[in-house]
């Protein structure tokens, strides 16, 4: 294994860039260079995939991919990267990857890498995705798409300029029910779209993103790990912080990053993404919000220093086409609300149990009473159950790999993911600022007042 030395922060900042500066530097000529670096894949060519970030989520994705390879999928994991030496070594051992490193830039510099799977903390998503695209790689980017709206905007723009395939990793968006609902709405089954609702609720004794023994899982702090750790315990803390604020080593921030605003939006970005992204698919055309506000707070898990993000979060958004979105979440009660899409003439019950990531065998279209007779004449019954194909957990990754060969848009493409990110991040901003915020679709910017074009 290479002898990895701590990366000096000044050297790091010289060697990488924020999303904004990367975007400014990437002129159309550079975009063309990125496209020309990409290997043209034939139907029988084996795809070389690298992983950047192999912790909890990255480890889960690795197990998924190794199962796909064992099942006959024509790709391999050729490189792995993580700032934590223990994770780096374990990921290479499990995957039999030919190369491993603590520095993601060494992965992007390799000509034998066709695509990268990025499963790092959120504050790195934008920078790494832009750098990967500039290096001619396709990208599977874990949700949320990015940490900020500007980063999401930059990534979506760069995908359009270069023709890169970018799939955002909200796996539920490759499930069948969203596409069936999309067709039902397009076919006029519920009339004019009025509102959508969804939730994400959990409960544990110690609060989300801590160790939760009652569930047998959680975010364990490993006491020997850190920038001064020896051997497998070494963590390149400066690299992990990257574009975030400089801080002294804090194992809580490293192992439980979703509790802190510097690296995450908490409930909203971790969990609401699994609701807002598929709803954008259902609506038929991805949409920026017109107006967003949010409420919530630390109502249960509020011990000093325990977390910055709230344990309860509610978001309300309006869209210029005349419909609303209502989202509810708490980490202190596990009762969901049904996932619905309401129209003037009917309602689509997406998930009766409320869990947008959970399996369902059908969606139900229910007629409004005032339109019941017309609905029955058209469909033969006042409630229509539409069967849903139960696809495997690997459907989303399969879709990404197939799009690498065909150059088609993946199920959660950059433009759809960008619009979902705007709604969610505006909710975080609205809660933290105590404001109602607006989005100007022409400037693609958040504003404090309604845009003139609305």
XYZ file of C-alpha atoms in Angstrom:
454
model
C 0.000 0.000 0.000
C 1.236 3.568 -0.628
C 2.582 5.528 2.343
C -0.144 8.148 2.790
C 0.894 11.337 4.552
C -1.459 13.911 6.084
C -2.533 16.462 3.501
C -1.646 19.988 4.577
C -4.786 22.148 4.420
C -3.038 24.884 2.450
C -1.881 22.310 -0.090
C -5.395 20.877 -0.198
C -6.972 24.227 -0.944
C -4.480 24.743 -3.760
C -5.271 21.331 -5.191
C -9.040 21.462 -5.147
C -11.736 24.104 -5.626
C -15.224 25.027 -4.577
C -18.110 24.292 -6.897
C -18.346 27.924 -7.902
C -14.704 28.284 -8.900
C -14.675 24.943 -10.690
C -17.692 26.020 -12.706
C -16.184 29.388 -13.575
C -13.000 27.716 -14.749
C -14.760 25.143 -16.886
C -15.290 26.877 -20.233
C -16.995 25.065 -23.133
C -13.580 24.018 -24.481
C -12.867 22.308 -21.187
C -16.234 20.577 -21.377
C -15.325 19.236 -24.780
C -12.046 17.957 -23.358
C -13.964 16.149 -20.625
C -16.230 14.463 -23.162
C -13.267 13.422 -25.299
C -11.615 11.726 -22.305
C -14.603 9.445 -21.821
C -14.201 5.900 -23.100
C -16.841 4.832 -25.609
C -18.441 1.719 -24.171
C -19.666 -1.080 -26.358
C -22.431 -3.419 -25.258
C -19.880 -6.061 -24.228
C -17.240 -3.792 -22.683
C -16.662 -4.155 -18.971
C -17.240 -0.908 -17.066
C -14.583 0.136 -14.537
C -16.123 1.765 -11.462
C -14.328 3.538 -8.620
C -15.773 4.303 -5.202
C -15.121 7.559 -3.346
C -16.354 7.177 0.212
C -16.764 3.654 1.577
C -18.215 4.238 5.034
C -21.776 3.350 6.017
C -23.547 4.225 2.777
C -20.539 3.536 0.574
C -20.083 0.142 2.196
C -23.724 -0.696 1.545
C -23.361 0.298 -2.106
C -20.233 -1.825 -2.384
C -22.091 -4.884 -1.097
C -24.864 -4.167 -3.592
C -22.417 -3.865 -6.482
C -20.472 -6.981 -5.526
C -23.758 -8.892 -5.510
C -24.543 -7.532 -8.969
C -21.109 -8.583 -10.250
C -21.569 -12.042 -8.790
C -24.934 -12.161 -10.572
C -23.303 -11.529 -13.935
C -23.333 -7.739 -14.381
C -20.441 -6.711 -16.618
C -18.527 -4.228 -14.482
C -15.870 -4.255 -11.783
C -14.738 -2.097 -8.870
C -11.290 -1.012 -9.934
C -10.430 1.604 -7.265
C -11.592 2.677 -3.810
C -10.994 5.826 -1.780
C -11.697 6.950 1.765
C -10.038 9.373 4.182
C -10.242 6.771 6.978
C -7.470 4.195 6.604
C -9.499 1.404 8.199
C -12.325 1.844 5.712
C -9.958 2.180 2.769
C -8.213 -1.094 3.548
C -11.445 -2.981 4.244
C -13.059 -1.748 1.028
C -10.073 -2.809 -1.048
C -9.935 -6.190 0.647
C -13.644 -6.853 0.071
C -13.756 -5.577 -3.507
C -10.338 -6.792 -4.663
C -9.882 -3.367 -6.235
C -6.538 -2.881 -7.961
C -5.975 0.592 -6.450
C -6.842 2.413 -3.236
C -6.027 5.821 -1.818
C -6.951 8.438 0.774
C -7.030 11.188 -1.882
C -9.953 11.212 -4.339
C -7.928 13.191 -6.900
C -5.699 10.159 -7.455
C -8.819 8.187 -8.414
C -10.003 10.829 -10.875
C -6.556 10.949 -12.514
C -6.707 7.257 -13.461
C -7.518 6.597 -17.133
C -8.870 3.122 -16.304
C -11.817 4.571 -14.321
C -15.021 5.027 -16.343
C -17.328 6.063 -13.517
C -17.198 7.054 -9.865
C -19.672 6.281 -7.108
C -19.558 9.183 -4.640
C -20.854 8.364 -1.152
C -19.112 10.978 0.976
C -20.628 13.466 3.433
C -22.883 15.946 1.650
C -20.502 18.925 1.740
C -18.169 17.121 -0.689
C -20.780 16.045 -3.263
C -20.707 19.115 -5.496
C -16.940 19.562 -5.609
C -16.265 15.888 -6.306
C -18.995 15.532 -8.916
C -17.726 18.555 -10.846
C -14.146 17.324 -10.673
C -15.202 13.854 -11.841
C -17.110 15.245 -14.818
C -14.141 17.460 -15.715
C -11.995 14.312 -15.678
C -14.314 12.592 -18.169
C -16.048 10.269 -15.694
C -19.727 9.421 -15.351
C -21.063 9.819 -11.832
C -23.346 7.959 -9.439
C -23.847 10.637 -6.779
C -25.459 9.693 -3.485
C -28.329 11.796 -2.265
C -28.663 14.611 -1.508
C -27.350 15.834 -4.820
C -25.261 18.573 -3.166
C -24.998 20.610 0.020
C -25.979 23.953 -1.566
C -28.230 25.192 -4.349
C -25.308 26.822 -6.170
C -23.485 23.493 -6.250
C -26.557 21.696 -7.623
C -26.961 24.376 -10.270
C -23.303 24.021 -11.262
C -23.472 20.226 -11.485
C -26.666 20.261 -13.567
C -25.150 22.801 -15.935
C -21.937 20.807 -16.313
C -23.871 17.629 -17.093
C -25.748 19.450 -19.848
C -22.525 20.901 -21.273
C -20.567 17.654 -21.337
C -23.161 14.948 -21.875
C -21.967 13.118 -18.765
C -24.301 10.548 -17.247
C -25.096 11.489 -13.665
C -27.490 9.487 -11.523
C -28.393 10.791 -8.064
C -28.658 7.915 -5.627
C -32.172 8.059 -4.302
C -32.765 4.422 -5.178
C -36.520 4.604 -4.762
C -36.805 6.702 -7.942
C -36.189 3.565 -10.012
C -39.231 1.910 -8.431
C -42.238 1.464 -10.705
C -44.941 3.311 -8.743
C -43.711 6.812 -9.551
C -43.802 6.145 -13.269
C -47.269 4.586 -13.004
C -48.474 7.657 -11.099
C -46.887 9.916 -13.704
C -48.904 8.190 -16.425
C -52.117 8.334 -14.373
C -51.730 12.096 -13.919
C -50.860 12.570 -17.592
C -53.951 10.536 -18.560
C -56.159 12.886 -16.541
C -57.244 10.389 -13.884
C -57.179 12.961 -11.041
C -57.784 16.179 -12.987
C -55.938 19.361 -12.076
C -53.060 18.712 -9.665
C -53.704 20.395 -6.299
C -51.185 19.139 -3.747
C -48.866 16.325 -2.745
C -47.989 15.131 0.730
C -45.337 12.871 2.203
C -43.496 12.115 5.406
C -40.437 10.481 6.877
C -40.638 9.469 10.526
C -38.349 7.500 12.803
C -37.932 7.069 16.548
C -35.137 5.877 18.786
C -34.025 6.193 22.387
C -30.993 8.340 21.596
C -32.049 10.250 18.521
C -31.216 9.883 14.855
C -27.574 9.692 13.741
C -26.495 8.319 17.109
C -26.013 4.698 18.110
C -29.503 3.174 18.318
C -29.197 -0.181 20.107
C -32.924 -0.919 19.908
C -32.515 -1.072 16.119
C -29.147 -2.789 16.284
C -27.530 -0.146 14.119
C -26.279 3.387 14.227
C -23.389 5.743 13.964
C -20.687 4.295 16.203
C -17.795 6.504 17.330
C -14.520 4.588 17.153
C -12.373 6.068 19.958
C -8.930 5.320 18.483
C -9.663 6.927 15.113
C -8.488 10.407 14.222
C -5.747 12.478 12.563
C -3.292 11.278 15.203
C -4.361 7.637 14.907
C -1.759 5.071 13.983
C -2.071 2.525 11.180
C -5.677 1.652 10.396
C -6.894 4.309 12.857
C -5.560 7.237 10.806
C -8.107 9.764 9.487
C -7.080 12.528 7.072
C -9.161 15.141 8.884
C -8.079 18.099 6.722
C -9.164 16.257 3.597
C -12.466 15.275 5.228
C -13.212 18.903 6.135
C -12.317 20.013 2.610
C -14.421 23.054 1.661
C -16.075 23.204 5.116
C -14.961 25.444 7.978
C -11.610 24.604 9.560
C -12.091 22.874 12.953
C -10.093 20.796 15.378
C -10.678 17.053 15.253
C -14.157 16.163 16.494
C -15.156 12.489 16.301
C -18.831 13.404 16.602
C -18.615 15.499 13.444
C -16.719 12.790 11.599
C -18.805 9.773 12.575
C -22.172 11.584 12.963
C -21.886 14.346 10.389
C -25.611 14.579 9.627
C -26.188 16.347 12.942
C -24.231 19.443 11.848
C -25.126 22.199 9.401
C -21.577 22.430 7.980
C -21.952 19.025 6.331
C -25.684 18.251 6.088
C -29.228 19.584 6.148
C -30.302 16.939 8.643
C -33.743 15.427 8.152
C -34.491 17.523 5.080
C -31.526 16.557 2.943
C -31.072 13.033 4.275
C -34.705 11.888 4.197
C -36.985 14.340 2.378
C -34.948 13.753 -0.764
C -36.572 10.302 -0.965
C -39.958 12.053 -1.154
C -39.341 15.175 -3.224
C -37.316 13.453 -5.965
C -39.928 10.782 -6.799
C -42.749 13.334 -6.599
C -40.974 15.413 -9.248
C -41.094 12.304 -11.437
C -44.807 11.846 -10.745
C -45.658 15.435 -11.634
C -44.495 14.813 -15.198
C -42.001 17.630 -15.418
C -39.462 18.539 -12.712
C -40.300 21.886 -11.143
C -38.592 24.616 -9.166
C -40.648 25.823 -6.218
C -42.186 29.285 -6.257
C -42.281 29.747 -2.475
C -40.989 27.668 0.478
C -41.252 27.901 4.244
C -40.520 25.498 7.086
C -41.071 24.936 10.797
C -39.632 22.625 13.422
C -37.062 22.393 16.168
C -35.214 20.248 18.684
C -38.239 19.109 20.648
C -36.916 15.907 22.236
C -33.224 15.435 21.474
C -32.079 18.839 22.661
C -29.259 18.143 25.107
C -26.520 20.801 24.805
C -24.060 19.860 22.084
C -26.076 16.851 20.953
C -26.913 18.241 17.535
C -27.405 21.415 15.513
C -30.119 20.142 13.171
C -33.724 19.776 14.414
C -35.360 16.478 15.324
C -38.674 17.689 13.872
C -39.013 19.393 10.489
C -42.046 20.416 8.402
C -41.848 21.925 4.930
C -44.482 23.662 2.822
C -43.826 24.605 -0.804
C -45.930 26.202 -3.541
C -45.263 25.791 -7.248
C -45.964 28.280 -10.014
C -48.228 25.826 -11.854
C -50.703 25.980 -9.016
C -50.083 23.143 -6.582
C -48.518 22.668 -3.161
C -46.275 20.210 -1.347
C -46.619 19.312 2.345
C -43.861 17.326 4.077
C -43.742 16.130 7.668
C -40.882 14.489 9.568
C -39.731 13.817 13.084
C -37.059 11.610 14.566
C -39.066 11.264 17.787
C -42.212 9.482 16.508
C -42.414 6.725 13.914
C -45.994 7.183 12.631
C -46.036 8.179 8.966
C -48.791 9.948 7.061
C -50.036 8.384 3.806
C -48.173 9.450 0.682
C -50.770 11.137 -1.545
C -51.111 13.176 -4.708
C -54.363 15.133 -4.714
C -56.148 16.362 -7.805
C -59.458 18.186 -8.211
C -61.148 15.056 -9.569
C -59.307 12.332 -7.661
C -56.439 11.253 -5.443
C -53.523 8.895 -5.986
C -52.575 6.977 -2.863
C -48.905 6.318 -3.513
C -47.926 4.461 -0.346
C -50.605 3.703 2.232
C -47.972 2.917 4.878
C -46.338 6.289 4.203
C -42.783 5.030 3.695
C -41.698 6.329 0.306
C -38.789 3.869 0.234
C -40.996 0.939 1.235
C -42.369 -1.652 -1.150
C -45.875 -1.442 -2.470
C -47.728 -3.801 -4.802
C -50.072 -1.178 -6.218
C -51.092 2.456 -6.217
C -54.742 3.433 -5.869
C -56.597 6.136 -7.773
C -59.691 7.232 -5.836
C -62.406 9.371 -7.406
C -63.731 12.536 -5.767
C -67.459 12.220 -4.987
C -68.493 15.064 -7.286
C -66.837 13.314 -10.242
C -67.703 9.735 -9.262
C -70.244 9.064 -12.008
C -67.913 10.210 -14.776
C -65.037 8.257 -13.231
C -67.123 5.056 -13.055
C -68.232 5.457 -16.655
C -64.616 5.763 -17.737
C -62.955 3.122 -15.535
C -65.836 0.885 -14.404
C -65.243 1.515 -10.681
C -64.793 4.444 -8.321
C -61.377 3.193 -7.093
C -58.738 1.854 -9.480
C -55.805 -0.202 -8.265
C -52.819 -0.032 -10.606
C -50.378 -2.914 -10.176
C -46.738 -2.033 -9.585
C -43.782 -4.064 -10.792
C -41.569 -4.994 -7.862
C -38.051 -4.265 -9.056
C -34.902 -5.289 -7.220
C -32.772 -3.143 -4.935
C -30.197 -2.986 -7.703
C -32.557 -1.380 -10.256
C -31.139 2.106 -9.749
C -27.522 1.062 -10.194
C -28.472 -1.086 -13.191
C -30.179 1.933 -14.733
C -27.020 4.018 -14.251
C -24.758 1.400 -15.823
C -27.109 0.896 -18.767
C -27.244 4.653 -19.386
C -23.459 4.730 -19.463
C -23.680 2.478 -22.524
C -26.669 4.130 -24.220
C -25.983 7.748 -23.087
C -29.675 8.069 -22.195
C -30.891 10.074 -19.194
C -30.972 8.011 -16.014
C -34.066 7.794 -13.823
C -32.881 10.523 -11.442
C -31.009 12.747 -13.845
C -29.195 15.954 -12.912
C -31.984 18.363 -13.907
C -34.663 16.505 -11.931
C -32.317 16.114 -8.961
C -31.421 19.818 -9.089
C -35.043 20.870 -8.825
C -35.657 18.537 -5.911
C -32.547 19.900 -4.210
C -33.757 23.492 -4.565
C -37.027 22.742 -2.756
C -35.313 20.877 0.083
C -32.426 23.286 0.595
C -34.787 26.260 0.529
C -36.662 24.551 3.352
C -33.460 24.344 5.379
C -32.690 27.989 4.638
C -36.227 29.095 5.517
C -36.127 27.291 8.870
C -32.724 28.642 9.816
C -33.543 32.199 8.739
C -37.138 32.225 9.991
C -38.381 33.406 6.589
C -40.627 32.644 3.677
C -38.303 32.349 0.690
C -38.934 32.569 -3.061
C -37.125 31.201 -6.101
C -36.523 33.207 -9.258
C -36.584 30.646 -12.125
C -34.949 33.032 -14.584
C -31.971 33.854 -12.387
C -32.146 30.462 -10.649
C -31.621 32.203 -7.323
C -33.314 32.296 -3.924
C -34.863 35.657 -3.080
C -36.672 37.258 -0.131
C -39.501 38.535 -2.298
C -41.659 37.107 -5.065
C -39.948 37.213 -8.489
C -41.493 39.580 -11.006
C -41.906 36.794 -13.537
C -44.089 34.699 -11.174
